[in-house]
XYZ file of C-alpha atoms in Angstrom:
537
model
C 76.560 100.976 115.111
C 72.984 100.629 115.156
C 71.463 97.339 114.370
C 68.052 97.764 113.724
C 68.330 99.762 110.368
C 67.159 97.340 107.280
C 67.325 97.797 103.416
C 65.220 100.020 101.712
C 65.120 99.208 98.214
C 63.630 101.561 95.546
C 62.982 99.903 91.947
C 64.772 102.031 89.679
C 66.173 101.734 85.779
C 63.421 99.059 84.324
C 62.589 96.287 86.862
C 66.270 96.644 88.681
C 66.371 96.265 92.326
C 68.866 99.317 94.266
C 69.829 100.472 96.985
C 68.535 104.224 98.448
C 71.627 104.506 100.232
C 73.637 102.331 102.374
C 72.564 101.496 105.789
C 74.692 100.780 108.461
C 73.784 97.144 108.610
C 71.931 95.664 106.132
C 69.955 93.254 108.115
C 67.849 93.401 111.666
C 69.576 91.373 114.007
C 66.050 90.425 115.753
C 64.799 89.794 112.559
C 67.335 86.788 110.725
C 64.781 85.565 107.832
C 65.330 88.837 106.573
C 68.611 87.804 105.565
C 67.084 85.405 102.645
C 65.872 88.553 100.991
C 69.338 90.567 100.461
C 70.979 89.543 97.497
C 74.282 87.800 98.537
C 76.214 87.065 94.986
C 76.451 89.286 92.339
C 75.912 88.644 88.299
C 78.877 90.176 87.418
C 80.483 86.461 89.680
C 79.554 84.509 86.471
C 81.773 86.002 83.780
C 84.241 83.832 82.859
C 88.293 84.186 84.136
C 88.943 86.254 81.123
C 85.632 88.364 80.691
C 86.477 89.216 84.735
C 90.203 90.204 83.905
C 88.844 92.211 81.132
C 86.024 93.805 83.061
C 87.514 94.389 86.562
C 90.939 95.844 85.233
C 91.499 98.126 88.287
C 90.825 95.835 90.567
C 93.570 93.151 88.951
C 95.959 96.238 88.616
C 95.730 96.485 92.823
C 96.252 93.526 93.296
C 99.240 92.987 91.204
C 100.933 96.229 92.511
C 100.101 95.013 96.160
C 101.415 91.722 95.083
C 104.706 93.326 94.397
C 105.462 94.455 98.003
C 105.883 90.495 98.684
C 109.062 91.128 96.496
C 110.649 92.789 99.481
C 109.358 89.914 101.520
C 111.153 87.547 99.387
C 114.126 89.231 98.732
C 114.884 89.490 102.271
C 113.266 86.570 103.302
C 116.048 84.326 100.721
C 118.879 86.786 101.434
C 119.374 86.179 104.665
C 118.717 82.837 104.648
C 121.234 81.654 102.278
C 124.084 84.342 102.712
C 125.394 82.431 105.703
C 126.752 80.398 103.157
C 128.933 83.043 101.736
C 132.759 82.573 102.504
C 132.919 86.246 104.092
C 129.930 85.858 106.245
C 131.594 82.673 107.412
C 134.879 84.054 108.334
C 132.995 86.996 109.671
C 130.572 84.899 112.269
C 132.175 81.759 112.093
C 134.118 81.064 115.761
C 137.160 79.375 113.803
C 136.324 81.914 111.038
C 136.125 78.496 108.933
C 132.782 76.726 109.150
C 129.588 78.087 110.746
C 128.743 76.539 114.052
C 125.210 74.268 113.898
C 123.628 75.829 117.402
C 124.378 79.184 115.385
C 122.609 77.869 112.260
C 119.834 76.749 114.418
C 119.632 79.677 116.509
C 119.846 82.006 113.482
C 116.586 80.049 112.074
C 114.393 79.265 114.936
C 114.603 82.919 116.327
C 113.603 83.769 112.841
C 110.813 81.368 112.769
C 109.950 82.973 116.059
C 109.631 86.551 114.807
C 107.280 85.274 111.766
C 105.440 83.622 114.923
C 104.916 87.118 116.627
C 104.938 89.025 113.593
C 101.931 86.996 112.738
C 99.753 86.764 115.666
C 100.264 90.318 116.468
C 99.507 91.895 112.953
C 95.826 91.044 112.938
C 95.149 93.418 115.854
C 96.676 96.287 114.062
C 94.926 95.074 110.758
C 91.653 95.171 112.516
C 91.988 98.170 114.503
C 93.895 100.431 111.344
C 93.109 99.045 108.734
C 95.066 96.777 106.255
C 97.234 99.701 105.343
C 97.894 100.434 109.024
C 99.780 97.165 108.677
C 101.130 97.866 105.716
C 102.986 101.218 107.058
C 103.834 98.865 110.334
C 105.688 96.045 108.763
C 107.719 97.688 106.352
C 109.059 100.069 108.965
C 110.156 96.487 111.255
C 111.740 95.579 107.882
C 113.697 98.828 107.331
C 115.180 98.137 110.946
C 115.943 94.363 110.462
C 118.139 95.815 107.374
C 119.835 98.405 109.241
C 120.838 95.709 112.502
C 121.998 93.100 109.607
C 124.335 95.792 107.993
C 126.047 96.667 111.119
C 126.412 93.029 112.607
C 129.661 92.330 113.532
C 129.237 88.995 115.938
C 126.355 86.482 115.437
C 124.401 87.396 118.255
C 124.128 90.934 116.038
C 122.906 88.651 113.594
C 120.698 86.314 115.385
C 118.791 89.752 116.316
C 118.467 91.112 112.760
C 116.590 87.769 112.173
C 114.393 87.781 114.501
C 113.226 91.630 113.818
C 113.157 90.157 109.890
C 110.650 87.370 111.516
C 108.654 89.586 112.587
C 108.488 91.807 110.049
C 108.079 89.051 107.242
C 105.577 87.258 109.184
C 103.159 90.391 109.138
C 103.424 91.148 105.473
C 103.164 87.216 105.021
C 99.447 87.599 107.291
C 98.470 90.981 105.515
C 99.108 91.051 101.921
C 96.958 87.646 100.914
C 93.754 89.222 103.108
C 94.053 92.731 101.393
C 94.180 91.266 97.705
C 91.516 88.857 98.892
C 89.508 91.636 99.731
C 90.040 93.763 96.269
C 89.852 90.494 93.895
C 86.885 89.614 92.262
C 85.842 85.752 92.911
C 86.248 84.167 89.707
C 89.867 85.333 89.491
C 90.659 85.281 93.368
C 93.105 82.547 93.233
C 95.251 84.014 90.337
C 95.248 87.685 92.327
C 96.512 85.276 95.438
C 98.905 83.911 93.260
C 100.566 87.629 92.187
C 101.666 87.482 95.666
C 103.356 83.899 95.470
C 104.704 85.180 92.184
C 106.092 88.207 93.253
C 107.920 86.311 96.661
C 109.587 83.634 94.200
C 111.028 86.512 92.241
C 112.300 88.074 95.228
C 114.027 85.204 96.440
C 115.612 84.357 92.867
C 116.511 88.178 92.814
C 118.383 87.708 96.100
C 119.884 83.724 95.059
C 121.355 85.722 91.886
C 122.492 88.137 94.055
C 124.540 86.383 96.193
C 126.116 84.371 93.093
C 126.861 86.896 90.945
C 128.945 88.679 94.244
C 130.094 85.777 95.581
C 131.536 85.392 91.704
C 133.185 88.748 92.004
C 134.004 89.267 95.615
C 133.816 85.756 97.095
C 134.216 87.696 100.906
C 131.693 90.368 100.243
C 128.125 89.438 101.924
C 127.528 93.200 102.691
C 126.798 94.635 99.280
C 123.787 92.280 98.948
C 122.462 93.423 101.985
C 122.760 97.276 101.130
C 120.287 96.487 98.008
C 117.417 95.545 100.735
C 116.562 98.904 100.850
C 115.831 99.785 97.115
C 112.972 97.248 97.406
C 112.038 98.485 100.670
C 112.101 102.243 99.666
C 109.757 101.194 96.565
C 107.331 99.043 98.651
C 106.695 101.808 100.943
C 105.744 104.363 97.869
C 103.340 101.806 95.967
C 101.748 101.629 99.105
C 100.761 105.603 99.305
C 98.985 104.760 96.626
C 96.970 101.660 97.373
C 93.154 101.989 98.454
C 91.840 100.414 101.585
C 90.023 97.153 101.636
C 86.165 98.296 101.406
C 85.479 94.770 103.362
C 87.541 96.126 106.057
C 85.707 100.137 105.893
C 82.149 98.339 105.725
C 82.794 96.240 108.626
C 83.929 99.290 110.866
C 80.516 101.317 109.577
C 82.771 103.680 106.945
C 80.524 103.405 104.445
C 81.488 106.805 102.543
C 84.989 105.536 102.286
C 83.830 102.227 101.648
C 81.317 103.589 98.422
C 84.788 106.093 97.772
C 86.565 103.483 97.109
C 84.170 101.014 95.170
C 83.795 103.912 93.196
C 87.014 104.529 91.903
C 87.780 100.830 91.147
C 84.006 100.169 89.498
C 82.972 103.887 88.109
C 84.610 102.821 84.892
C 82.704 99.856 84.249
C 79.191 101.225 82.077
C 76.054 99.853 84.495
C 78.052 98.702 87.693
C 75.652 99.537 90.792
C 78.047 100.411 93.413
C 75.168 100.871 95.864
C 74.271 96.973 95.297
C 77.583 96.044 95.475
C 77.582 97.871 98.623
C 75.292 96.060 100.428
C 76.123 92.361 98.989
C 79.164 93.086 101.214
C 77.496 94.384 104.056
C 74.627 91.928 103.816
C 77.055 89.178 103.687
C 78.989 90.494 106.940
C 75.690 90.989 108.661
C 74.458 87.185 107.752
C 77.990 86.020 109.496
C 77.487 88.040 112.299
C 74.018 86.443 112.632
C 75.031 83.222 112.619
C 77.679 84.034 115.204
C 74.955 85.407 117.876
C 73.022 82.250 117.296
C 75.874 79.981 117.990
C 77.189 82.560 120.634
C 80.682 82.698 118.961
C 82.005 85.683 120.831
C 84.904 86.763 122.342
C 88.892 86.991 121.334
C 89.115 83.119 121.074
C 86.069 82.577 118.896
C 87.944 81.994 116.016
C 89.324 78.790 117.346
C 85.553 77.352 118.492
C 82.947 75.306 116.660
C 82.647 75.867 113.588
C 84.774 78.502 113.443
C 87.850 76.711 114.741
C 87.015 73.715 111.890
C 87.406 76.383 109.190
C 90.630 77.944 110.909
C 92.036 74.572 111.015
C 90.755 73.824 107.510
C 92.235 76.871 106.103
C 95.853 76.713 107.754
C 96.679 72.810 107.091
C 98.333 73.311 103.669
C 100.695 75.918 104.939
C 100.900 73.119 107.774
C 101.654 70.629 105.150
C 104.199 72.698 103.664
C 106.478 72.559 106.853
C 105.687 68.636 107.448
C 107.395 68.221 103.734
C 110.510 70.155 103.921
C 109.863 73.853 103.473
C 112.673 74.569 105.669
C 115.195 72.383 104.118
C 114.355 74.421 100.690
C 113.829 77.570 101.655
C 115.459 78.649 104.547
C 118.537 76.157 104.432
C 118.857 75.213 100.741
C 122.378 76.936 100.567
C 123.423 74.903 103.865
C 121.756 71.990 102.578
C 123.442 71.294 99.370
C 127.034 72.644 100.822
C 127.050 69.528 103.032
C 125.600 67.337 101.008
C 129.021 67.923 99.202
C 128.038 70.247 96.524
C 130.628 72.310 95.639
C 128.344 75.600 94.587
C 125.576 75.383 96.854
C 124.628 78.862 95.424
C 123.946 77.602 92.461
C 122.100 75.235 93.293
C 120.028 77.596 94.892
C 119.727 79.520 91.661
C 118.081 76.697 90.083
C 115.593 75.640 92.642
C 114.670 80.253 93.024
C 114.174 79.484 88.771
C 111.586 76.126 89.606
C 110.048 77.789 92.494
C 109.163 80.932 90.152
C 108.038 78.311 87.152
C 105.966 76.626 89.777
C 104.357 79.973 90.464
C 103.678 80.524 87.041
C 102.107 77.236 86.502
C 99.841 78.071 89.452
C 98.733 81.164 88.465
C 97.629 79.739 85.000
C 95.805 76.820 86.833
C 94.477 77.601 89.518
C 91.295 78.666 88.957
C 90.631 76.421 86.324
C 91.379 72.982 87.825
C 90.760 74.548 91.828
C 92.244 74.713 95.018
C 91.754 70.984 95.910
C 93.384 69.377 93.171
C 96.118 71.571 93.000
C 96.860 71.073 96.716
C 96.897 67.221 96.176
C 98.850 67.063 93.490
C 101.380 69.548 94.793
C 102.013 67.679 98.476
C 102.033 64.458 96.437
C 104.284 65.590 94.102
C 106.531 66.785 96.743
C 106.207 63.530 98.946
C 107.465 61.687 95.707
C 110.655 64.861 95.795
C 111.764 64.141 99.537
C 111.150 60.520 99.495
C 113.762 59.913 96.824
C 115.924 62.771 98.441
C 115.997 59.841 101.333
C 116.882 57.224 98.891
C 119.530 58.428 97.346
C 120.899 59.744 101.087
C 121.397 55.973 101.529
C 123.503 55.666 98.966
C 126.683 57.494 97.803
C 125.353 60.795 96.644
C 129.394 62.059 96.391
C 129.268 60.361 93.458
C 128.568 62.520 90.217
C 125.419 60.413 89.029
C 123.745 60.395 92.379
C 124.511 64.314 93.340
C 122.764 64.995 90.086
C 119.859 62.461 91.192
C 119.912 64.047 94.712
C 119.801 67.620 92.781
C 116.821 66.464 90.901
C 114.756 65.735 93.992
C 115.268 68.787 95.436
C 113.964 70.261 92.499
C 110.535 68.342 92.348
C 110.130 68.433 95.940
C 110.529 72.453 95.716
C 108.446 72.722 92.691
C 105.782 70.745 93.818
C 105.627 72.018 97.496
C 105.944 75.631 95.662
C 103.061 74.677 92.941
C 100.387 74.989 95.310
C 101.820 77.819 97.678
C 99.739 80.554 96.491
C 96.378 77.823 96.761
C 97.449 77.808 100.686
C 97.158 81.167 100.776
C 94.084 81.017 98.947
C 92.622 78.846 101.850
C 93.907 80.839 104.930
C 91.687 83.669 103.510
C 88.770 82.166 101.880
C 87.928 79.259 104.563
C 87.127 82.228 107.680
C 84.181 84.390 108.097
C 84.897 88.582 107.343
C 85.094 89.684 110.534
C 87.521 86.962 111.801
C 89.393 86.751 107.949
C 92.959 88.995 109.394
C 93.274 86.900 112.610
C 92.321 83.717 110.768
C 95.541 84.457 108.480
C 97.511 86.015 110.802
C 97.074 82.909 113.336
C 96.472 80.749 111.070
C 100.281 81.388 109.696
C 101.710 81.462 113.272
C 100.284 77.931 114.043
C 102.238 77.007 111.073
C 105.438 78.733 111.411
C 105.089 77.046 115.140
C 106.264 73.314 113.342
C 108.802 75.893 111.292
C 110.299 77.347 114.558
C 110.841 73.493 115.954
C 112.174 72.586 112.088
C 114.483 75.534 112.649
C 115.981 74.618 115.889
C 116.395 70.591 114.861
C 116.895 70.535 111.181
C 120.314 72.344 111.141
C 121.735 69.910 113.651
C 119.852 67.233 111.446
C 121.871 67.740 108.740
C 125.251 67.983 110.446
C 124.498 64.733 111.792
C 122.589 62.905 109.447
C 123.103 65.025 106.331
C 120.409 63.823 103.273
C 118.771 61.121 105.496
C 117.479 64.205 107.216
C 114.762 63.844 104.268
C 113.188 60.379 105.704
C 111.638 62.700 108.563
C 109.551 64.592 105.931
C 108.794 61.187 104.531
C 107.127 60.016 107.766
C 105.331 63.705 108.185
C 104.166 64.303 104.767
C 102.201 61.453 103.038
C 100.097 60.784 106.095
C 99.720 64.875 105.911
C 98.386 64.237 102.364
C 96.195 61.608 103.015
C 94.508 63.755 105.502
C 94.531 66.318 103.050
C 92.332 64.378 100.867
C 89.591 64.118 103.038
C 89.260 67.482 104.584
C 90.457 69.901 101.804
C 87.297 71.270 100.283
C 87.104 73.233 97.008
C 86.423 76.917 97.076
C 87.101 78.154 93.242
C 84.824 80.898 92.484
C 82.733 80.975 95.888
C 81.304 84.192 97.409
C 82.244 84.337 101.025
C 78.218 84.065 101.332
C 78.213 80.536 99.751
C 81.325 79.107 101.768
C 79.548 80.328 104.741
C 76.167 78.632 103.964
C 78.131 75.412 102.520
C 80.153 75.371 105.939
C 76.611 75.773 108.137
C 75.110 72.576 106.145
C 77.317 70.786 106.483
C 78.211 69.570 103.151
C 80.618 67.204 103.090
C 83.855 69.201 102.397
C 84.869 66.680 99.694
C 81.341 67.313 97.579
C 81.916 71.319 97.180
C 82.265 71.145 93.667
C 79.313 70.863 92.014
C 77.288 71.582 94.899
C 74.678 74.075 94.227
C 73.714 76.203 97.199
C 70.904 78.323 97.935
C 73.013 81.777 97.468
C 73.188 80.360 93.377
C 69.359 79.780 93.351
C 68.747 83.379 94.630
C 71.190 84.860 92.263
C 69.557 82.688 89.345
C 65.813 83.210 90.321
C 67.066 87.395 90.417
C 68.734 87.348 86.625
C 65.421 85.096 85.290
C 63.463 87.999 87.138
C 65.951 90.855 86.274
C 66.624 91.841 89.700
C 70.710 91.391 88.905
């Protein structure tokens, strides 16, 4: 694209500054002070969470739907993670057709872990290059096949297999679905779009716990029925997706403008006054300041993302879903079933049932908080929370949990730990997308998820045999891991509520110290203030 093009603004309607047209970058590249004079933060960023939900109803409505397709994701993701506790997939993969062997378990998991690995770092090239519905279109279709290998399995390698096509399909919508509604959702009600998607993968899984104990009620041996109803949510994730517009972050960035203003148009045309044009070029302007600031700092090349400052944001962004792992997320997600079946537990799937009901309350509670009290608190309080979970869990696995009392007590520490390390899931995702520049924001998830799922793939492999060995003590590992984890967390977790990708960038390029955010105003709020006092916004 050309680079020496520059705004052209024409005063129209009163004293309001707009845009002519689009230009295919807003500013010179040889000429950076310009960038001070493009606005980089809309007016319409300081109505409250309700006036924005109000205002920017189309926008809310595409993320939602989007949000749904994580459904699937869930489903699936829970399904086949806890039906190898059924009694017929047991005497179906089980050597002695009695009691699954713990390589297997591991295997079964790690490969899994594996596939979200791949599934993850490879997505952002086909994100970038086709667009975020490109992905879309990709990952479902690596689903459809993970469902068809896991109904015809008839031996555990079959199975091992299914999982780790299911990894990488997972692991794609896992590093696609939080950019795209990132893209769509307006600022001040970011994190509760983010959280549609948490929401939305909690029902899923509870959908696919209920499942599996409402068969295994009925039919005890049947484990294939609830594998057949993977694609009905499939099937329906693939239609809502027709429909879906692509991210105009995403069209600006590749110079498709026309699509770009095409599709601001149809979510903002409704809303009486809304320039699209300066809308428009806040988002290019924005990309174009990033870009600068790249050139000057000579950030280039594939591994840019993981240099300077670019590599302290990636690292920023990716340490709560690092967290997660370091306090138990496998033991409660992928082997909750297993878990509480050898803790002695003598309906593990209910059990699971409960903690798919406090993982969807915990959603809930996020959604209604998280832009209100902010990212950072919410992540402390939810890894603390969940430290307090697991290190009781390791208590009581000193003690003799076979005894009613202390199986309820070991119950109830499952739950917190769940609820708390599933309170501020969605705020994780929140900070893989926010914390990056634009045009690294697809990798920055995509890898940023991978280097997680990296601890989840060694957790895989060693927690199974873990637990066969050492059973609840298993829990004083996540001890040791997560409330140094959380300590760290303190200090480096900043707080992004309501930011404009403009302002993290120009708070990250100060240097303000991460733990001040709040509160902090930056030169992007002057501008926008000095505009509205002028009239300009």
């Amino acid at each position: 694209m050309n680079t020496n093009d520059s705004i052209s603004p024409t005063e129209e309607k009163g004293d309001v500054i707009t845009y002519e047209h689009a230009p295919q970058h807003a500013i010179d590249a040889n000429e950076p002070e310009k960038i001070r004079d493009v606005q980089l933060k809309s007016s319409y960023d300081r109505l409250s969470v309700l006036q924005a939900m109000g205002v920017f109803k189309r926008s809310v409505l595409i993320c939602g739907i989007a949000g749904f397709a994580a459904a699937t994701d869930g489903f699936q993701h829970q399904l086949s993670a806890s039906v190898i506790a059924n009694k017929g997939f047991i005497q179906q993969f089980a050597s002695d057709h009695k009691k699954l062997e713990a390589p297997h378990v591991s295997t079964f998991g790690g490969l899994y872990s594996a596939g979200q690995v791949v599934g993850q770092f490879s997505i952002p090239w086909v994100s970038d290059w086709f667009g975020r519905k490109g992905s879309m279109y990709t990952f479902m279709v690596l689903l459809t096949i993970a469902a068809i290998v896991e109904s015809v399995a008839t031996v555990w390698w079959h199975w091992t297999i299914a999982k780790l096509i299911a990894g990488i399909g997972i692991g794609a919508v896992q590093a696609t679905l939080p950019v795209f509604i990132n893209e769509h959702a307006p600022g001040q009600i970011r994190g509760f779009l983010i959280v549609a998607y948490s929401l939305w993968f909690s029902l899923g899984g509870l959908m696919a716990n209920v499942t599996l104990k409402v068969r295994s009620d009925s039919h005890p041996l049947d484990y294939k029925t609830p594998i057949y109803t993977q694609f009905g949510m499939i099937g329906l994730s693939i239609i809502i997706f027709v429909f879906l517009p692509e991210s105009p972050w995403w069209l600006v960035s590749k110079g498709k403008l026309d699509k770009a203003r095409s599709t601001l148009e149809k979510k903002f045309a409704h809303i009486p006054g809304y320039d699209i044009n300066r809308e428009l070029g806040i988002i290019e302007a924005t990309i174009e300041q990033q870009r600068e600031w790249d050139r000057e700092t000579k950030a280039h090349g594939p591994l840019a993302i993981l240099k300077g400052l670019n590599g302290k944001r990636f690292l920023i962004g990716s340490w709560p879903k690092v967290l997660q792992q370091f306090i138990g997320l496998s033991v409660f997600s992928s082997y909750s079933a297993y878990f509480f079946q050898l803790a002695g537990n003598k309906d593990s799937f209910l059990v699971t049932v409960i903690l798919g009901c406090c993982s969807l309350a915990a959603v809930v509670a996020d959604s209604l908080l998280v832009d209100k009290i902010g990212r950072r608190r919410m992540t402390l309080f939810g890894f603390t929370g969940a430290c307090c979970g697991v290190t009781l869990m390791a208590i009581v696995g000193c003690l003799d949990y076979a005894n009613p009392k202390l199986g309820a007590v070991l119950v109830f520490s499952g739950v917190v730990a769940n609820f708390c390390n599933t309170f501020q899931s969605s705020t994780s995702y929140a900070y893989l997308s926010e914390m990056p520049e634009q045009r690294f924001r697809a990798r920055a998830v995509g890898w940023g998820l991978a280097y997680c799922n990296l601890y989840a793939v060694m957790f895989s492999f060693v927690v199974p045999i873990m637990l066969a060995r050492w059973k609840v003590k298993t829990a004083f590992l996540f001890v040791a891991l997560g409330i140094p984890g959380t300590i760290l967390a303190y200090f480096i977790m900043p707080e992004s509520m309501q930011r404009s990708p403009a302002e993290i960038q120009e708070l990250f390029t100060e240097g303000v110290t991460l733990r001040k955010w709040k509160g902090y105003k930056t030169k992007v709020e002057t501008d926008l203030d000095a505009r509205i006092n002028q009239g300009e916004a």
